[in-house]
N, CA and C atoms as an extended XYZ file, in Angstrom:
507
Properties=species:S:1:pos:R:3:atomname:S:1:resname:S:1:resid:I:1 pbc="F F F"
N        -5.778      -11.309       15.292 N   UNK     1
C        -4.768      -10.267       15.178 CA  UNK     1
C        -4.315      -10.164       13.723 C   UNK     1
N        -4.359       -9.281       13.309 N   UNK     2
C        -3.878       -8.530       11.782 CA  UNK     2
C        -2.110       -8.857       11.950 C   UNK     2
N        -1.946       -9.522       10.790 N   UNK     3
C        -0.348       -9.289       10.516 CA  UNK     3
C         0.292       -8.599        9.706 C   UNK     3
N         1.323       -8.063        9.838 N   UNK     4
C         1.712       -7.103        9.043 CA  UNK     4
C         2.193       -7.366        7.467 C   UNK     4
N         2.284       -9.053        7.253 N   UNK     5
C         2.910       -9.539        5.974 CA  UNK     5
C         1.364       -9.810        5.333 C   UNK     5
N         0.031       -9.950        5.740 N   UNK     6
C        -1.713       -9.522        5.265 CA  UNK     6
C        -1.852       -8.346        4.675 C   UNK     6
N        -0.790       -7.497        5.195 N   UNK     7
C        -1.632       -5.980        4.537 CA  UNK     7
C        -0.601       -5.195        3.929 C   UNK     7
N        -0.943       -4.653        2.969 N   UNK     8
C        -0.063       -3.184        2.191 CA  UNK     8
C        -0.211       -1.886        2.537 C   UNK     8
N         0.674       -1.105        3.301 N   UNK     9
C         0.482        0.074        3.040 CA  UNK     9
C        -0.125        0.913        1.938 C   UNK     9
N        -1.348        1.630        2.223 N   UNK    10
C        -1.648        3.011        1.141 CA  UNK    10
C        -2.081        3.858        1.092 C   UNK    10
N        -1.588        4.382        2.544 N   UNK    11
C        -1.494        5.908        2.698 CA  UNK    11
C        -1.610        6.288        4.362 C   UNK    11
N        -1.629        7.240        4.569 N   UNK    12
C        -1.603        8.242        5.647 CA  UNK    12
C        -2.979        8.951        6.428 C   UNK    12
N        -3.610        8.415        7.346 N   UNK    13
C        -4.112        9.535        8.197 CA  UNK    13
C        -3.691       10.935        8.497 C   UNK    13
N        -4.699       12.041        7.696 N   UNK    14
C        -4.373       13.562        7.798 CA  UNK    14
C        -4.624       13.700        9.511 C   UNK    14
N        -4.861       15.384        9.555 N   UNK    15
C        -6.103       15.865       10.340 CA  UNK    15
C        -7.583       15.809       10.255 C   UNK    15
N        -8.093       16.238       11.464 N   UNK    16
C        -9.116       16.167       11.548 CA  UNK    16
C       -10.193       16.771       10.398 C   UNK    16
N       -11.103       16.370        9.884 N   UNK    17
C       -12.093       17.431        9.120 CA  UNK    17
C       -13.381       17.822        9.681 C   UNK    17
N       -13.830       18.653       10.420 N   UNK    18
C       -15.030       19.031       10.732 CA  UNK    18
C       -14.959       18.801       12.176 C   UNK    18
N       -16.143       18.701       12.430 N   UNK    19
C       -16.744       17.890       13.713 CA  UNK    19
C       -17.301       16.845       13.971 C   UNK    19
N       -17.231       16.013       12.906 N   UNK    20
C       -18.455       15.157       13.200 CA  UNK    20
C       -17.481       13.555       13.571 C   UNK    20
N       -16.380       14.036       13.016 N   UNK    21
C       -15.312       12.833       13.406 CA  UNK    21
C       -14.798       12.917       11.754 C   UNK    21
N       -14.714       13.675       10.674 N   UNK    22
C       -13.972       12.872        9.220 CA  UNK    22
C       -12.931       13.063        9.671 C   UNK    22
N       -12.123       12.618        8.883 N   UNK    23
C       -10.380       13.053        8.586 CA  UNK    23
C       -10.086       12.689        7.173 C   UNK    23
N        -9.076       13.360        6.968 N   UNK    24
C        -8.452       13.542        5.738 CA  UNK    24
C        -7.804       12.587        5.255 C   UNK    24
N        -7.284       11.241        4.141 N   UNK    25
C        -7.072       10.444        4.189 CA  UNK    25
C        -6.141       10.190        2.794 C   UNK    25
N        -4.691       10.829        2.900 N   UNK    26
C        -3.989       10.710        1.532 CA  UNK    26
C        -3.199        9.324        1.689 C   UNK    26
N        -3.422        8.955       -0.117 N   UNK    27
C        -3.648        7.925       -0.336 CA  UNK    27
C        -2.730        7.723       -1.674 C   UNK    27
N        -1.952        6.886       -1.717 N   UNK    28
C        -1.166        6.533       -2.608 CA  UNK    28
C        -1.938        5.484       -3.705 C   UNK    28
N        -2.705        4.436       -3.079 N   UNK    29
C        -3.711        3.328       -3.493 CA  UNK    29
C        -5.068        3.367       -3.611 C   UNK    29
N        -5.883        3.887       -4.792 N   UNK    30
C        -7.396        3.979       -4.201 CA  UNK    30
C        -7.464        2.486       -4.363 C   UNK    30
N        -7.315        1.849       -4.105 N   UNK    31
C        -7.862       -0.175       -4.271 CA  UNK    31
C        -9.296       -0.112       -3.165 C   UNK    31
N        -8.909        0.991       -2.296 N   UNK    32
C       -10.725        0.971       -1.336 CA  UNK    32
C       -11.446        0.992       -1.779 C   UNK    32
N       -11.573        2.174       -3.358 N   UNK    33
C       -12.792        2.179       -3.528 CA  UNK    33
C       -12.850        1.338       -4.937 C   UNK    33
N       -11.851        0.917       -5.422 N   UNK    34
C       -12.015       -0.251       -6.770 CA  UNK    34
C       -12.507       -1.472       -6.260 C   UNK    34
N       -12.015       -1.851       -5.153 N   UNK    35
C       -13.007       -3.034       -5.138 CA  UNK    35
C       -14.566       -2.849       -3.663 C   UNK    35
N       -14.576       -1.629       -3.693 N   UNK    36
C       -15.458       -1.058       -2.245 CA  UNK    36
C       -15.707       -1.865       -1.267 C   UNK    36
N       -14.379       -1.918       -0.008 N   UNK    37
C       -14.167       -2.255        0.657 CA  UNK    37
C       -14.911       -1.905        1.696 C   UNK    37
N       -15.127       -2.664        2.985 N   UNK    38
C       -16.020       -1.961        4.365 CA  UNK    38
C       -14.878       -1.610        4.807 C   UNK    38
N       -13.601       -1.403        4.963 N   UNK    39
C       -12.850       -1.109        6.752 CA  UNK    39
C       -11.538       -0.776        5.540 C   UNK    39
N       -10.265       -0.284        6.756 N   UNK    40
C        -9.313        0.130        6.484 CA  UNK    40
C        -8.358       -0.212        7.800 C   UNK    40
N        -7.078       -0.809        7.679 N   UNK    41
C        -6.439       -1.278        9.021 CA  UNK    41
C        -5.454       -0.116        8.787 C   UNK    41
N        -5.818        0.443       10.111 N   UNK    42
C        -4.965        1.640       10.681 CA  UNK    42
C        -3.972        1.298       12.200 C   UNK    42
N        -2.710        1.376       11.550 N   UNK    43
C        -1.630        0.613       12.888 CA  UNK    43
C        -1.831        2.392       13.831 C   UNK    43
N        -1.859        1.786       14.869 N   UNK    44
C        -2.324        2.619       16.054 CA  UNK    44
C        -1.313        1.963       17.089 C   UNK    44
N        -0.218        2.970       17.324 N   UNK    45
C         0.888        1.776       18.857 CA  UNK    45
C         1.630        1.025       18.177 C   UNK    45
N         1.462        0.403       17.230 N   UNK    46
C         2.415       -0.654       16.367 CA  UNK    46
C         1.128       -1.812       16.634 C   UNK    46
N         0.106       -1.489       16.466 N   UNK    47
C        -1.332       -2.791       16.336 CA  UNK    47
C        -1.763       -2.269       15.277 C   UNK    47
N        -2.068       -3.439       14.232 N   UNK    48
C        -3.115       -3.135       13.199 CA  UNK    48
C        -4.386       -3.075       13.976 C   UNK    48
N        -5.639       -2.233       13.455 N   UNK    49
C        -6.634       -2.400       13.964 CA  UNK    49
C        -7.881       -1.910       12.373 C   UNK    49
N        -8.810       -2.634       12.441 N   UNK    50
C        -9.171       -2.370       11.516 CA  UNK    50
C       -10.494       -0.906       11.915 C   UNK    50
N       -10.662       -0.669       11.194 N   UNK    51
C       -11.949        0.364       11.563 CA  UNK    51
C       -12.556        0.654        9.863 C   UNK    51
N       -13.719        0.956       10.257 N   UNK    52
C       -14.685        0.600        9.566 CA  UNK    52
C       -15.501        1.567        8.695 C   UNK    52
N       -15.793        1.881        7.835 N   UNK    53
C       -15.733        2.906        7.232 CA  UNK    53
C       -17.110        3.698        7.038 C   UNK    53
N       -17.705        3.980        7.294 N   UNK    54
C       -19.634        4.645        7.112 CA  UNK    54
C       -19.347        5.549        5.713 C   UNK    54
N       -18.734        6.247        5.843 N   UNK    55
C       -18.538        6.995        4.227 CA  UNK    55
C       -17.167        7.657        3.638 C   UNK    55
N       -17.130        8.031        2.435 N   UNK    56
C       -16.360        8.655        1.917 CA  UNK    56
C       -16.185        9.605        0.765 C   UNK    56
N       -15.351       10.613        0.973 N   UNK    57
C       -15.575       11.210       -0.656 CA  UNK    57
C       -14.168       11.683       -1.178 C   UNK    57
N       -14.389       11.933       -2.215 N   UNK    58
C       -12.567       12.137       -2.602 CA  UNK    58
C       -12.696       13.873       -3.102 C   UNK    58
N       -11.396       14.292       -2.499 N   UNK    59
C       -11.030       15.583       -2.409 CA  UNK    59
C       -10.279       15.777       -3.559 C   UNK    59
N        -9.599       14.461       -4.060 N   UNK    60
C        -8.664       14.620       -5.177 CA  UNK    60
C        -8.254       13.280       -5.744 C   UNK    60
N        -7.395       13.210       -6.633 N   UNK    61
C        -7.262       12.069       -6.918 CA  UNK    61
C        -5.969       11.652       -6.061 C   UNK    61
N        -5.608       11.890       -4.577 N   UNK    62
C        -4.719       11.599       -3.699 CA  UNK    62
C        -5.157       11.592       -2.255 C   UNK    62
N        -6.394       11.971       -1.873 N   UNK    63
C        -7.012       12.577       -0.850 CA  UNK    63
C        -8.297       12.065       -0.508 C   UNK    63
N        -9.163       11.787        0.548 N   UNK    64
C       -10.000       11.477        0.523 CA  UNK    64
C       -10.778       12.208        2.277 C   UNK    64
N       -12.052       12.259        1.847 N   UNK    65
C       -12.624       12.855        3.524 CA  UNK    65
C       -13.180       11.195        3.758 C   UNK    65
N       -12.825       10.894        5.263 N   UNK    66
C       -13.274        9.466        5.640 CA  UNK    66
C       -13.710        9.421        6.943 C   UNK    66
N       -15.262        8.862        7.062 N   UNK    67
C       -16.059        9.197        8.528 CA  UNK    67
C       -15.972        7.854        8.689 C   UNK    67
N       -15.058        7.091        9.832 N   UNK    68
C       -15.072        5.557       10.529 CA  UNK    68
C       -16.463        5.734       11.334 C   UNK    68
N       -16.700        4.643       11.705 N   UNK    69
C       -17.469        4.667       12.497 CA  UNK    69
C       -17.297        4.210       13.594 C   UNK    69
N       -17.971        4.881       14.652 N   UNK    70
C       -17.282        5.130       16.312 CA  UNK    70
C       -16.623        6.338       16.371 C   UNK    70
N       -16.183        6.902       15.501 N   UNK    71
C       -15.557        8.172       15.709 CA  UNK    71
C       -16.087        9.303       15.453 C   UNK    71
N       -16.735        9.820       16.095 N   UNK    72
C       -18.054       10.598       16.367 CA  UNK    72
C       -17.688       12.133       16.079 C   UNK    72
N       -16.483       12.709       16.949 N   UNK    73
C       -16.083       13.649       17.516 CA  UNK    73
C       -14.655       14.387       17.107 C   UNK    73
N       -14.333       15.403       16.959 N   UNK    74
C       -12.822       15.993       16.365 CA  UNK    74
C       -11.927       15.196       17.242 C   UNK    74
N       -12.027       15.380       18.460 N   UNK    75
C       -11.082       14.932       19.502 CA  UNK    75
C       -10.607       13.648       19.138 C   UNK    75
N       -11.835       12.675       19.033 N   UNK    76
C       -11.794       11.062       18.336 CA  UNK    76
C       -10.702       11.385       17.051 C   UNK    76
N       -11.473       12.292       16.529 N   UNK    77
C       -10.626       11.960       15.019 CA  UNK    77
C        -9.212       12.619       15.546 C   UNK    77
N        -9.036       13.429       15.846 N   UNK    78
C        -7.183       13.571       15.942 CA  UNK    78
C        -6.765       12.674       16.419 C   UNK    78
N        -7.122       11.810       17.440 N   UNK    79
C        -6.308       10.549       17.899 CA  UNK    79
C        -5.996        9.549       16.918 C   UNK    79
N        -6.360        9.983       15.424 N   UNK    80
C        -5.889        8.725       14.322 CA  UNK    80
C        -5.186        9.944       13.457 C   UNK    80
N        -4.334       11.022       13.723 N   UNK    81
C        -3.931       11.664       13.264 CA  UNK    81
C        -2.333       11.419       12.728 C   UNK    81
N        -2.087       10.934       11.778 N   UNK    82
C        -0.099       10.601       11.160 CA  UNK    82
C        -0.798        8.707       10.944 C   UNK    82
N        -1.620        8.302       11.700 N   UNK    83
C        -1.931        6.711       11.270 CA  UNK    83
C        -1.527        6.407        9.890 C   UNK    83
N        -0.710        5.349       10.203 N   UNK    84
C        -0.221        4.509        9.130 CA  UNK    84
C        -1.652        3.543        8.492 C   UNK    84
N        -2.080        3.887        7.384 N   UNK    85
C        -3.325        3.194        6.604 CA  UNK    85
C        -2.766        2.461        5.889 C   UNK    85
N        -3.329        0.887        6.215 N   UNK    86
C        -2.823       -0.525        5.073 CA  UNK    86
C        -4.392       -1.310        4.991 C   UNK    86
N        -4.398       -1.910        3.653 N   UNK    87
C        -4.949       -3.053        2.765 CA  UNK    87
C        -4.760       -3.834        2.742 C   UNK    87
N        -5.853       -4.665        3.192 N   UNK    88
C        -5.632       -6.456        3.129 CA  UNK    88
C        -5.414       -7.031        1.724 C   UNK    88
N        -4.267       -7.419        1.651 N   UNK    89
C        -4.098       -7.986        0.804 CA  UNK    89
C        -4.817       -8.952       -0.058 C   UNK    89
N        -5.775       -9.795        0.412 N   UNK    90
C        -6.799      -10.649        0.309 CA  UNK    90
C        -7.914      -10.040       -0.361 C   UNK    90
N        -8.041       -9.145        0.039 N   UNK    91
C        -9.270       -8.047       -0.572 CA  UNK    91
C        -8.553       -7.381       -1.921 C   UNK    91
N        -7.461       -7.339       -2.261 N   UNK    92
C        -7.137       -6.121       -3.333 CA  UNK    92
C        -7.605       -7.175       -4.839 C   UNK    92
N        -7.338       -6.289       -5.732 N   UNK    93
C        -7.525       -6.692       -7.090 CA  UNK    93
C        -6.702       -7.957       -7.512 C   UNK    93
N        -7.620       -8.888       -8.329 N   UNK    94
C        -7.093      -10.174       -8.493 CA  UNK    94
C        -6.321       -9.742      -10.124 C   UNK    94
N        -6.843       -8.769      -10.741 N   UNK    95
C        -6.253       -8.166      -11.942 CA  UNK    95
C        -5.011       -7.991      -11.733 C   UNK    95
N        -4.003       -8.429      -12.701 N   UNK    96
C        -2.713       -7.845      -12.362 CA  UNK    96
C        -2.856       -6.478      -13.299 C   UNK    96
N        -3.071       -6.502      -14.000 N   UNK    97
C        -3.052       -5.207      -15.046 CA  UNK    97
C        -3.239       -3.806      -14.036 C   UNK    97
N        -3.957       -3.713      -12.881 N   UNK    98
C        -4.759       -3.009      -12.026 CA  UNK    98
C        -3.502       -3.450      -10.350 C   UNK    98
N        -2.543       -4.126      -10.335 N   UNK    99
C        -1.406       -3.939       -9.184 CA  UNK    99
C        -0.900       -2.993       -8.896 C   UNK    99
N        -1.044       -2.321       -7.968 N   UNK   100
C        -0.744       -1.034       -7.368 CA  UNK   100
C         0.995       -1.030       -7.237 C   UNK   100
N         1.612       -0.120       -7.321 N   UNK   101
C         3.504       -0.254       -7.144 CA  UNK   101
C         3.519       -0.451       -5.355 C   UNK   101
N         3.066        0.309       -4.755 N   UNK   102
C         2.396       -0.448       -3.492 CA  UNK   102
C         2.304       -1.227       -2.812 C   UNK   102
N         1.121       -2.593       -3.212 N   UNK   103
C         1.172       -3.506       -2.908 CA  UNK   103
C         2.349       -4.615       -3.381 C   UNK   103
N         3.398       -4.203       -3.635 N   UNK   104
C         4.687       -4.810       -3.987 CA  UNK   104
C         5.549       -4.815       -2.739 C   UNK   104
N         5.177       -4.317       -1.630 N   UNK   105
C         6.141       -4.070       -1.201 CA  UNK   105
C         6.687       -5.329       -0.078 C   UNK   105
N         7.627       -5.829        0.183 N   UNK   106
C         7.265       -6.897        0.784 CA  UNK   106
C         7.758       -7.994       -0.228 C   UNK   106
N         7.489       -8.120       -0.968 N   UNK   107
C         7.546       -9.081       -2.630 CA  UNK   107
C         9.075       -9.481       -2.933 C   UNK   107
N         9.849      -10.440       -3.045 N   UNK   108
C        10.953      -11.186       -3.052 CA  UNK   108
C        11.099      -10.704       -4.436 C   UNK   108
N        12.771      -10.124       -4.775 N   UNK   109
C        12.906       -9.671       -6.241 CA  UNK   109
C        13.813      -11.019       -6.738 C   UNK   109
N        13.524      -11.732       -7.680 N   UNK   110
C        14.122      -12.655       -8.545 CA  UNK   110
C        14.530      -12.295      -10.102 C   UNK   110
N        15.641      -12.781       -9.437 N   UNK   111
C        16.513      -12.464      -11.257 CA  UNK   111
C        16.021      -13.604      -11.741 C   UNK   111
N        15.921      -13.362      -13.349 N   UNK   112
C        15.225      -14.035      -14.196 CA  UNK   112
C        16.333      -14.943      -14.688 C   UNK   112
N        17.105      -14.526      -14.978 N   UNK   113
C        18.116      -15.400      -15.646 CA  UNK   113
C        18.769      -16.515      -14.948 C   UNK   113
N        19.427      -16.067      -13.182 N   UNK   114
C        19.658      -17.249      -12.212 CA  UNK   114
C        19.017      -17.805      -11.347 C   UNK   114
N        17.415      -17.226      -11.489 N   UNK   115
C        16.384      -17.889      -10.552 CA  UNK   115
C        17.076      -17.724       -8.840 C   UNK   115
N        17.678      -16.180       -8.445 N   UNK   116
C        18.348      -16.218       -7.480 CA  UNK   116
C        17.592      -15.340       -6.902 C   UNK   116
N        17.374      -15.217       -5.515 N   UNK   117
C        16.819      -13.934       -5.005 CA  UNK   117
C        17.842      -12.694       -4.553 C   UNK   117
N        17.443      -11.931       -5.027 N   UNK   118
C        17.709      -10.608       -5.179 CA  UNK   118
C        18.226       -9.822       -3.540 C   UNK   118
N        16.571       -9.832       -3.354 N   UNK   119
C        16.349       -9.482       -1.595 CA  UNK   119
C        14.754       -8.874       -1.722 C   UNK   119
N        14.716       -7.946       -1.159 N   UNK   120
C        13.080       -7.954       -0.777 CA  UNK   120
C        12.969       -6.820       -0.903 C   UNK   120
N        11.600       -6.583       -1.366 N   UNK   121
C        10.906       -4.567       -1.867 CA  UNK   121
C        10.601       -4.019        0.013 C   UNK   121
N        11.383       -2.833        0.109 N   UNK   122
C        11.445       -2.261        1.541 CA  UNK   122
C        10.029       -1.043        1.179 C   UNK   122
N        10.570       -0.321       -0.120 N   UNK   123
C         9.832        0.487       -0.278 CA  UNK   123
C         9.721        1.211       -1.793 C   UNK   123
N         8.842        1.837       -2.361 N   UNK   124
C         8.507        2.075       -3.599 CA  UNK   124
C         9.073        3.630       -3.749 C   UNK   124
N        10.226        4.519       -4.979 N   UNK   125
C        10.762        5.490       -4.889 CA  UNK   125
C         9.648        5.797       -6.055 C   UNK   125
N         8.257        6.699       -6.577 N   UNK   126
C         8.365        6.906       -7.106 CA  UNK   126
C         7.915        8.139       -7.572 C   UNK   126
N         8.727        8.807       -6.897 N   UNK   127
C         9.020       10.458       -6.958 CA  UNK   127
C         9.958       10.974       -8.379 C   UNK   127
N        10.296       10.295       -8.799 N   UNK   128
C        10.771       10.142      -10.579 CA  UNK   128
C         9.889       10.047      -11.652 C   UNK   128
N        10.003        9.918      -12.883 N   UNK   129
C         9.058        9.303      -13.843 CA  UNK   129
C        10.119        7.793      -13.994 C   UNK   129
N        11.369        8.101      -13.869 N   UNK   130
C        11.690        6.141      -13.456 CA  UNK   130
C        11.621        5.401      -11.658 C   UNK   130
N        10.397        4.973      -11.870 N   UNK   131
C        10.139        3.892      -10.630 CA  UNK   131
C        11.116        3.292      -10.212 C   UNK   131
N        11.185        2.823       -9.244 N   UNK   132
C        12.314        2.070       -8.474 CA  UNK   132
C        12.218        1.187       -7.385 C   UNK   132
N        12.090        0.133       -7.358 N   UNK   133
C        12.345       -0.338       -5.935 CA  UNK   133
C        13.209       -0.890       -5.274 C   UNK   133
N        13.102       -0.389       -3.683 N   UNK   134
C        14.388        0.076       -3.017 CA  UNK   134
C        14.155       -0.904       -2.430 C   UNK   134
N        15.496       -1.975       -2.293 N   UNK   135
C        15.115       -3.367       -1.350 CA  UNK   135
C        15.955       -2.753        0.209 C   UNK   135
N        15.722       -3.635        0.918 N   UNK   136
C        15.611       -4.126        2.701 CA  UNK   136
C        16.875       -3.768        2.566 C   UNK   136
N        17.719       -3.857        1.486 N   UNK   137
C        19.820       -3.950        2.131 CA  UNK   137
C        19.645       -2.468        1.842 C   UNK   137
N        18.826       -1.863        0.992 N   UNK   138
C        19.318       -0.304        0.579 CA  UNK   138
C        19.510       -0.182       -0.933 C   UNK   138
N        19.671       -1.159       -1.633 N   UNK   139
C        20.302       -1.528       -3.274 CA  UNK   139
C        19.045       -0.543       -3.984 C   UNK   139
N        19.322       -0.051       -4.692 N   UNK   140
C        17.736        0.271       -6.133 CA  UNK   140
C        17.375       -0.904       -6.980 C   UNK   140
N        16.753       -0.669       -7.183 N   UNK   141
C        16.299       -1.883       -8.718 CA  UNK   141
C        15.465       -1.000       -9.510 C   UNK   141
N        15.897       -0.917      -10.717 N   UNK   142
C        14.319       -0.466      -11.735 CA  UNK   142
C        13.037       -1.013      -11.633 C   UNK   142
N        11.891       -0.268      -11.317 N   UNK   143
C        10.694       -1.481      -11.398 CA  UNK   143
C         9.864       -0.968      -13.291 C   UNK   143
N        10.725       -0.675      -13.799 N   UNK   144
C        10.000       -0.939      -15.401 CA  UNK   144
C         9.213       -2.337      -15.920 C   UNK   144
N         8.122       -2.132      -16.309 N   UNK   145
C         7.014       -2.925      -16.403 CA  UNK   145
C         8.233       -4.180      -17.837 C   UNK   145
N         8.973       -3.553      -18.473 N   UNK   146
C         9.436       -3.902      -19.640 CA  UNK   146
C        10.464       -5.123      -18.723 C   UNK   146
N        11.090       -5.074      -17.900 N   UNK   147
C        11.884       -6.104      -16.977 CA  UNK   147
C        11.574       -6.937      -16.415 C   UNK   147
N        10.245       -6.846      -15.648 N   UNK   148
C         9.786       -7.651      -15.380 CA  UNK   148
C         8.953       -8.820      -15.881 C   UNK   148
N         9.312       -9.996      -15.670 N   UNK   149
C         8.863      -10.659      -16.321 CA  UNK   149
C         7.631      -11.818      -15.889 C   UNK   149
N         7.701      -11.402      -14.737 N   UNK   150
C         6.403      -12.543      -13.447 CA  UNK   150
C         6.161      -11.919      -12.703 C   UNK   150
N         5.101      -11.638      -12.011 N   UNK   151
C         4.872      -11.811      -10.495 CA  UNK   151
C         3.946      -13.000      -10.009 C   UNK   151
N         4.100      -13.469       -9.106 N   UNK   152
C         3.417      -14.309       -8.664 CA  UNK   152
C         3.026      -13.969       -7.030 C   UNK   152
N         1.700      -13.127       -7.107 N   UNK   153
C         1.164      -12.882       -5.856 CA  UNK   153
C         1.125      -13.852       -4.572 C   UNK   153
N         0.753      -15.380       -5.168 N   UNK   154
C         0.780      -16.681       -3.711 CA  UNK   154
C         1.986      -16.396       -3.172 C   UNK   154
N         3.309      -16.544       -4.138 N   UNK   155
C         4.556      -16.773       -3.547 CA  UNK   155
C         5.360      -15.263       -3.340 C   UNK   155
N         4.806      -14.388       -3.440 N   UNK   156
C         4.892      -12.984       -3.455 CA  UNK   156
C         6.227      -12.804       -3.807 C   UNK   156
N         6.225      -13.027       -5.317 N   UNK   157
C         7.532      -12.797       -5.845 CA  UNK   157
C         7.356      -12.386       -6.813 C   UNK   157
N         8.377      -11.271       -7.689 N   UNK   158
C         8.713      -10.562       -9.130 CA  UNK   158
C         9.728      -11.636       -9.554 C   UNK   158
N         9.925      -11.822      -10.668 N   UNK   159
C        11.260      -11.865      -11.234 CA  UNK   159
C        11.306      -11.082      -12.451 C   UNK   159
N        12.546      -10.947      -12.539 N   UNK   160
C        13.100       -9.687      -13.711 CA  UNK   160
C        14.632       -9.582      -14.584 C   UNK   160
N        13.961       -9.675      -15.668 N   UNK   161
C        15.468       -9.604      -15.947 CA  UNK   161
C        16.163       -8.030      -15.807 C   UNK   161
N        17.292       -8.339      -15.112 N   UNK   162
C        17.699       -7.373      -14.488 CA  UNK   162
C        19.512       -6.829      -15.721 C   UNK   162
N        19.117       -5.892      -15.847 N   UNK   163
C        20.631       -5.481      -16.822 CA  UNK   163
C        21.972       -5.786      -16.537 C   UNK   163
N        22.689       -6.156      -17.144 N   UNK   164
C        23.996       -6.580      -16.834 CA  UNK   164
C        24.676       -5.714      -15.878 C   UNK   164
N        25.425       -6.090      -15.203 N   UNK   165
C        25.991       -4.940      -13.663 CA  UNK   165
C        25.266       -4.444      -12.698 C   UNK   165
N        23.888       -4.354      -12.831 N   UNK   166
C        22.804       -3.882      -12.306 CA  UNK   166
C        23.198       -3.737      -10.648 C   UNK   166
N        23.719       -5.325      -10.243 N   UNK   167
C        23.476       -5.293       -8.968 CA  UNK   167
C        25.127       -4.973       -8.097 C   UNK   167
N        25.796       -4.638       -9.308 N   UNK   168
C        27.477       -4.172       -8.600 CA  UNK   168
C        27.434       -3.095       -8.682 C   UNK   168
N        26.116       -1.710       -8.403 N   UNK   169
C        26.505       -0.649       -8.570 CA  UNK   169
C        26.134        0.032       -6.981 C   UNK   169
């Protein structure tokens, strides 16, 4: 069984494309095809399930047409239609230079200065040109590359020095 603290969200099951079974596949993370992965875990019911990929092509640099295999048929493919698409963590890039804002999510925020935890990345805002991540209580944090000062993927933690008042606002 797939757990949900194994994998990162990165992206969305469209509609159907064609007949033959594609669907449309927007994507916040290409990490599928940087490190060319076989499968993609698509939560179906609240189950990860992995499914498996025969081909792909990209529509854009957000988009992708994706034929699983077993899924033969339109009908097949709308039944993975709104699917929540996540990445094994295990599989993504060992490069940090190449860390998706993404695969952060989940990741314990540590202040740099009191070695205190913060709270935890719920989700990534970055519909701005300033990034943000929004922890589990609701708080913002800046995620500027210039603040941060670690991550450490084993212990899935940032720390950062974080600006004075930062966290009384």
């Amino acid at each position: 069984m797939i757990k949900k603290e194994t994998v990162y969200k990165i992206g969305c099951i469209g509609k159907a494309h064609g007949v033959k079974g594609e669907v449309s596949f927007m994507f916040d993370d290409d990490v599928f095809d940087r490190v060319d992965a076989d499968y993609l875990v698509l939560e179906l019911d609240g189950i990860l399930v992995p499914f498996f990929m025969e081909e792909y092509r990209f529509r854009s640099d957000s988009t992708a047409l994706v034929k699983f295999e077993d899924i033969d048929t339109q009908d097949r493919a709308r039944e993975l239609t709104n699917c929540d698409v996540y990445f094994p963590r295990q599989l993504a890039d060992d490069d940090d230079e190449e860390l998706s804002w993404t695969f952060l999510v989940g990741f314990d925020i540590v202040e740099a200065k009191t070695d205190k935890k913060v709270g935890v990345i719920a989700s990534i805002d970055d519909s701005t040109a300033n990034i943000l991540f929004e922890l589990e209580d609701g708080r913002l944090i800046p995620a500027s590359e210039e603040l941060i000062t670690d991550i450490d993927k084993d212990k899935k933690t940032i720390t950062i020095n974080l600006p004075e008042g930062i966290l009384d606002l």
